[in-house]
GROMACS .gro file of C-alpha atoms in nm:
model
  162
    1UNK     CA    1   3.810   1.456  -0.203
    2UNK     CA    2   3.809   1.783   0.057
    3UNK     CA    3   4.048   2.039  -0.010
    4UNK     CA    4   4.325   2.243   0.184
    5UNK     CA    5   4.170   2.523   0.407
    6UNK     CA    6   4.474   2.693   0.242
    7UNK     CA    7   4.329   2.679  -0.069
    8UNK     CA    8   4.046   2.889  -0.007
    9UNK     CA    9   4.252   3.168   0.079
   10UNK     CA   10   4.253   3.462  -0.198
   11UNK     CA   11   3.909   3.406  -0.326
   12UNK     CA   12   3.690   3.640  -0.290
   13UNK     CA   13   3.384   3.506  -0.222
   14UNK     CA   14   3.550   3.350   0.104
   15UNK     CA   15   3.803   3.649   0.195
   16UNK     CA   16   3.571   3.719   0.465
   17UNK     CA   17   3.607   3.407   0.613
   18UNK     CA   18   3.791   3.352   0.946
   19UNK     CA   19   4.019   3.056   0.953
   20UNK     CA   20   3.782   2.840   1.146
   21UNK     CA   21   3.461   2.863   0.861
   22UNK     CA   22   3.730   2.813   0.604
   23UNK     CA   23   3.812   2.505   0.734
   24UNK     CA   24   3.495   2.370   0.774
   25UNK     CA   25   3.388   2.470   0.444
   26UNK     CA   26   3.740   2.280   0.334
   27UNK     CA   27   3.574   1.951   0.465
   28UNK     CA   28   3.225   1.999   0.165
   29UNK     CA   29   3.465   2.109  -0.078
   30UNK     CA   30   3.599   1.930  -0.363
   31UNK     CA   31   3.834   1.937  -0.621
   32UNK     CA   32   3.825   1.797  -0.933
   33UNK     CA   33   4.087   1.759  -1.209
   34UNK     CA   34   4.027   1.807  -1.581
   35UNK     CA   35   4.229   1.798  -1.897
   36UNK     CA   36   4.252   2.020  -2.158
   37UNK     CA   37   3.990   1.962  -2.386
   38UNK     CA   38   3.775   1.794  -2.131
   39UNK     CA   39   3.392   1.887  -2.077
   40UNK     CA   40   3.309   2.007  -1.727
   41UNK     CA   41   2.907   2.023  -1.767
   42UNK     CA   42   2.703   2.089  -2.065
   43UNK     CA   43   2.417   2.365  -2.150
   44UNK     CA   44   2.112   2.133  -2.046
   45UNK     CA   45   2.248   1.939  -1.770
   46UNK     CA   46   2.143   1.978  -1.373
   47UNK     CA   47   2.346   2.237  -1.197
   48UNK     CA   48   2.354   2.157  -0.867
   49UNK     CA   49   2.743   2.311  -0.821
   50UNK     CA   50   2.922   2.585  -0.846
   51UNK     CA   51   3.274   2.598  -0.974
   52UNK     CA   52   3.625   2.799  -0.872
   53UNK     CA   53   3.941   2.738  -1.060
   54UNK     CA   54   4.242   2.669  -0.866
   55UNK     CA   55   4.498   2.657  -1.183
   56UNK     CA   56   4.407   2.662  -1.593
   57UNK     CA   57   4.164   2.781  -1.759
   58UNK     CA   58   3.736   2.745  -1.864
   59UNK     CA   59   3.622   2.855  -2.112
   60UNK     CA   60   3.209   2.902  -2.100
   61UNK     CA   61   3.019   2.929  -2.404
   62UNK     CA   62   2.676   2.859  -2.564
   63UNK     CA   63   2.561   2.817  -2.961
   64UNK     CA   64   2.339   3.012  -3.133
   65UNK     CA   65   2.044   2.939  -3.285
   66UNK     CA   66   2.268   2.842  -3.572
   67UNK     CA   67   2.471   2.632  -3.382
   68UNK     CA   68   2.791   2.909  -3.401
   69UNK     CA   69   2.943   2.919  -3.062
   70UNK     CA   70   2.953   3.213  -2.913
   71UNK     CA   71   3.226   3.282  -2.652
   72UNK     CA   72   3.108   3.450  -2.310
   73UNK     CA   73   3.386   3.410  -2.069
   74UNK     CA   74   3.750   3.241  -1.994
   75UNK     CA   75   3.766   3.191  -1.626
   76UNK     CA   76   4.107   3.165  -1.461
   77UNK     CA   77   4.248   3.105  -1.127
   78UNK     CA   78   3.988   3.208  -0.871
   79UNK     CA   79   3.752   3.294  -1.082
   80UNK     CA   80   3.393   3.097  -1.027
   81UNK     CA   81   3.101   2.965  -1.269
   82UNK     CA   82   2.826   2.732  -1.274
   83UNK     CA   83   2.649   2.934  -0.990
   84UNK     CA   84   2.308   3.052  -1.200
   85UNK     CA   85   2.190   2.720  -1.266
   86UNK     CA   86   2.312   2.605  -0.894
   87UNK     CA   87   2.120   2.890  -0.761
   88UNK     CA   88   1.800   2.893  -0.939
   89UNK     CA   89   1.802   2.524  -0.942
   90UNK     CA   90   1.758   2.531  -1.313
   91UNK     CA   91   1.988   2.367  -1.611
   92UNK     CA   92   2.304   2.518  -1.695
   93UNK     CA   93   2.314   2.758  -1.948
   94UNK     CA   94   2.606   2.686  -2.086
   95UNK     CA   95   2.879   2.451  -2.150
   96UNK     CA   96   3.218   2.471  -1.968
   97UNK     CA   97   3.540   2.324  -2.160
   98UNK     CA   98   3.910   2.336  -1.976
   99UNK     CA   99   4.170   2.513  -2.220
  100UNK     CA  100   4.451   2.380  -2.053
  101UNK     CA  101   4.473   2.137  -1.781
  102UNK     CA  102   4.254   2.265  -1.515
  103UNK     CA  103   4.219   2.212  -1.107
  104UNK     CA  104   3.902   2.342  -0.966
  105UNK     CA  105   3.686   2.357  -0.660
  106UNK     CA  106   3.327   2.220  -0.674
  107UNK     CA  107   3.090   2.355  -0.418
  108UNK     CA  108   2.739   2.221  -0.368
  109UNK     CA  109   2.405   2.381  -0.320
  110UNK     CA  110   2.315   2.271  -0.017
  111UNK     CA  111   2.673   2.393   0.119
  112UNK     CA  112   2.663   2.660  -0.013
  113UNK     CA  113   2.380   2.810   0.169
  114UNK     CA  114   2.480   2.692   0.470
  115UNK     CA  115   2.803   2.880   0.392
  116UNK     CA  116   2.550   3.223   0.339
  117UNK     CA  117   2.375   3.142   0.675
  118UNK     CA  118   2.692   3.138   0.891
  119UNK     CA  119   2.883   3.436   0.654
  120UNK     CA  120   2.583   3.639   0.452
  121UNK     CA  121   2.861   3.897   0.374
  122UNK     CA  122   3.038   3.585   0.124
  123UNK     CA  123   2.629   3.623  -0.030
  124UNK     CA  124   2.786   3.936  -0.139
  125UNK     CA  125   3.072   3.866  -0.317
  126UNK     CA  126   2.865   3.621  -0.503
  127UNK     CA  127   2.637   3.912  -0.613
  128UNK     CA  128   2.943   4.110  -0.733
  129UNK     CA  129   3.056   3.830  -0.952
  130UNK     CA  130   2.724   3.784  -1.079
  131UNK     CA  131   2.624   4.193  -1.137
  132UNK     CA  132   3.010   4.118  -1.336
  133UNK     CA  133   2.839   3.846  -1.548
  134UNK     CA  134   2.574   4.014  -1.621
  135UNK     CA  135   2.725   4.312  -1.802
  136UNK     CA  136   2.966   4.073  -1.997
  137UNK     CA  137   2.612   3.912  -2.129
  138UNK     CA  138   2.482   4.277  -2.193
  139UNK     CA  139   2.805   4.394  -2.394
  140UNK     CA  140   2.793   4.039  -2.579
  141UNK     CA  141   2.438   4.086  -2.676
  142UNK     CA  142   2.507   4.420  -2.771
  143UNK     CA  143   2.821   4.328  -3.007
  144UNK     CA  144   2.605   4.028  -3.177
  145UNK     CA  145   2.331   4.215  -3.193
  146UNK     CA  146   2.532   4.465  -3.375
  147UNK     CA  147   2.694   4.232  -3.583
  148UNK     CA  148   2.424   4.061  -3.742
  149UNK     CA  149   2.239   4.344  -3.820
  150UNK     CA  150   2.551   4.501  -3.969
  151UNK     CA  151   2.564   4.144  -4.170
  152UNK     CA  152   2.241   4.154  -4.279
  153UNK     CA  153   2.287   4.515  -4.447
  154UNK     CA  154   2.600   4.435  -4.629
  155UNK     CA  155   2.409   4.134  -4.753
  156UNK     CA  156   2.130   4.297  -4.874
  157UNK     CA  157   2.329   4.622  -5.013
  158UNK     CA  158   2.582   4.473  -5.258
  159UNK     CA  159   2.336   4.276  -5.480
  160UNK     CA  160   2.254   4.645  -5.535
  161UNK     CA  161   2.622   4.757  -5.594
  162UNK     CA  162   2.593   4.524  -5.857
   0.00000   0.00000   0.00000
């Protein structure tokens, strides 16, 4: 179901827009309703979408190779996801899971470039959120990294205590 034109308004990634683009990228937009607890996508499936939330919250996360999950974000109203996989046409790297009852928009590939062709400045806002992503990944690897070798020390230092 297309959303409001309204709705668009406040996001960043389409703050640039003048009120005629926004509502023609209204008409490819959907939104989709989830409950809390519900599974948006899964690491491993297509991506083929990216994601803004209107209202609640998703939380993205992956598992380590030990199958602990590792929190990497909470996104909340306007925030979006979902667009690595969408853009490199890969799988998504991780699974999205709504906290709380969640509205959110669902923009396509294909609509999304043509959104880039008409308004390459909204390209650039999408770069922003990404160079954002990116040094949340960086500081999480850094932490875990951190942590486990901190983990492994301890473990191998108090048999010696002993």
């Amino acid at each position: 179901m297309p959303c409001e034109p309204n709705l668009l308004v406040g996001i960043n990634m389409f703050e640039l827009l003048d009120e005629d683009d926004r509502e023609a990228l209204a008409k490819v937009i959907d939104e989709e309703k989830l409950l809390a607890g519900q599974t948006l996508f899964q690491a491993g499936d297509p991506g083929e979408s990216l994601f803004i939330v209107q209202k609640g919250e998703i939380e993205l996360f992956i598992k380590d190779t030990a199958g602990q999950k590792i929190v990497l974000t909470t996104a909340g109203p306007g925030d979006l996801f979902g667009e690595l996989a969408m853009l490199d046409s890969g799988p998504r790297t991780a699974t999205a899971l709504a906290l709380t009852d969640t509205e959110v928009l669902v923009l396509d590939r294909d609509d999304l470039i043509l959104l880039f062709q008409r308004r390459p400045d909204a390209g650039l806002h999408m770069l922003a959120a990404l160079s954002g992503l990116t040094r949340k990944a960086d500081e999480l690897l850094r932490t875990r990294v951190s942590r486990n070798v901190n983990e492994e020390m301890e473990e191998h230092t108090i048999p010696l205590l002993r």
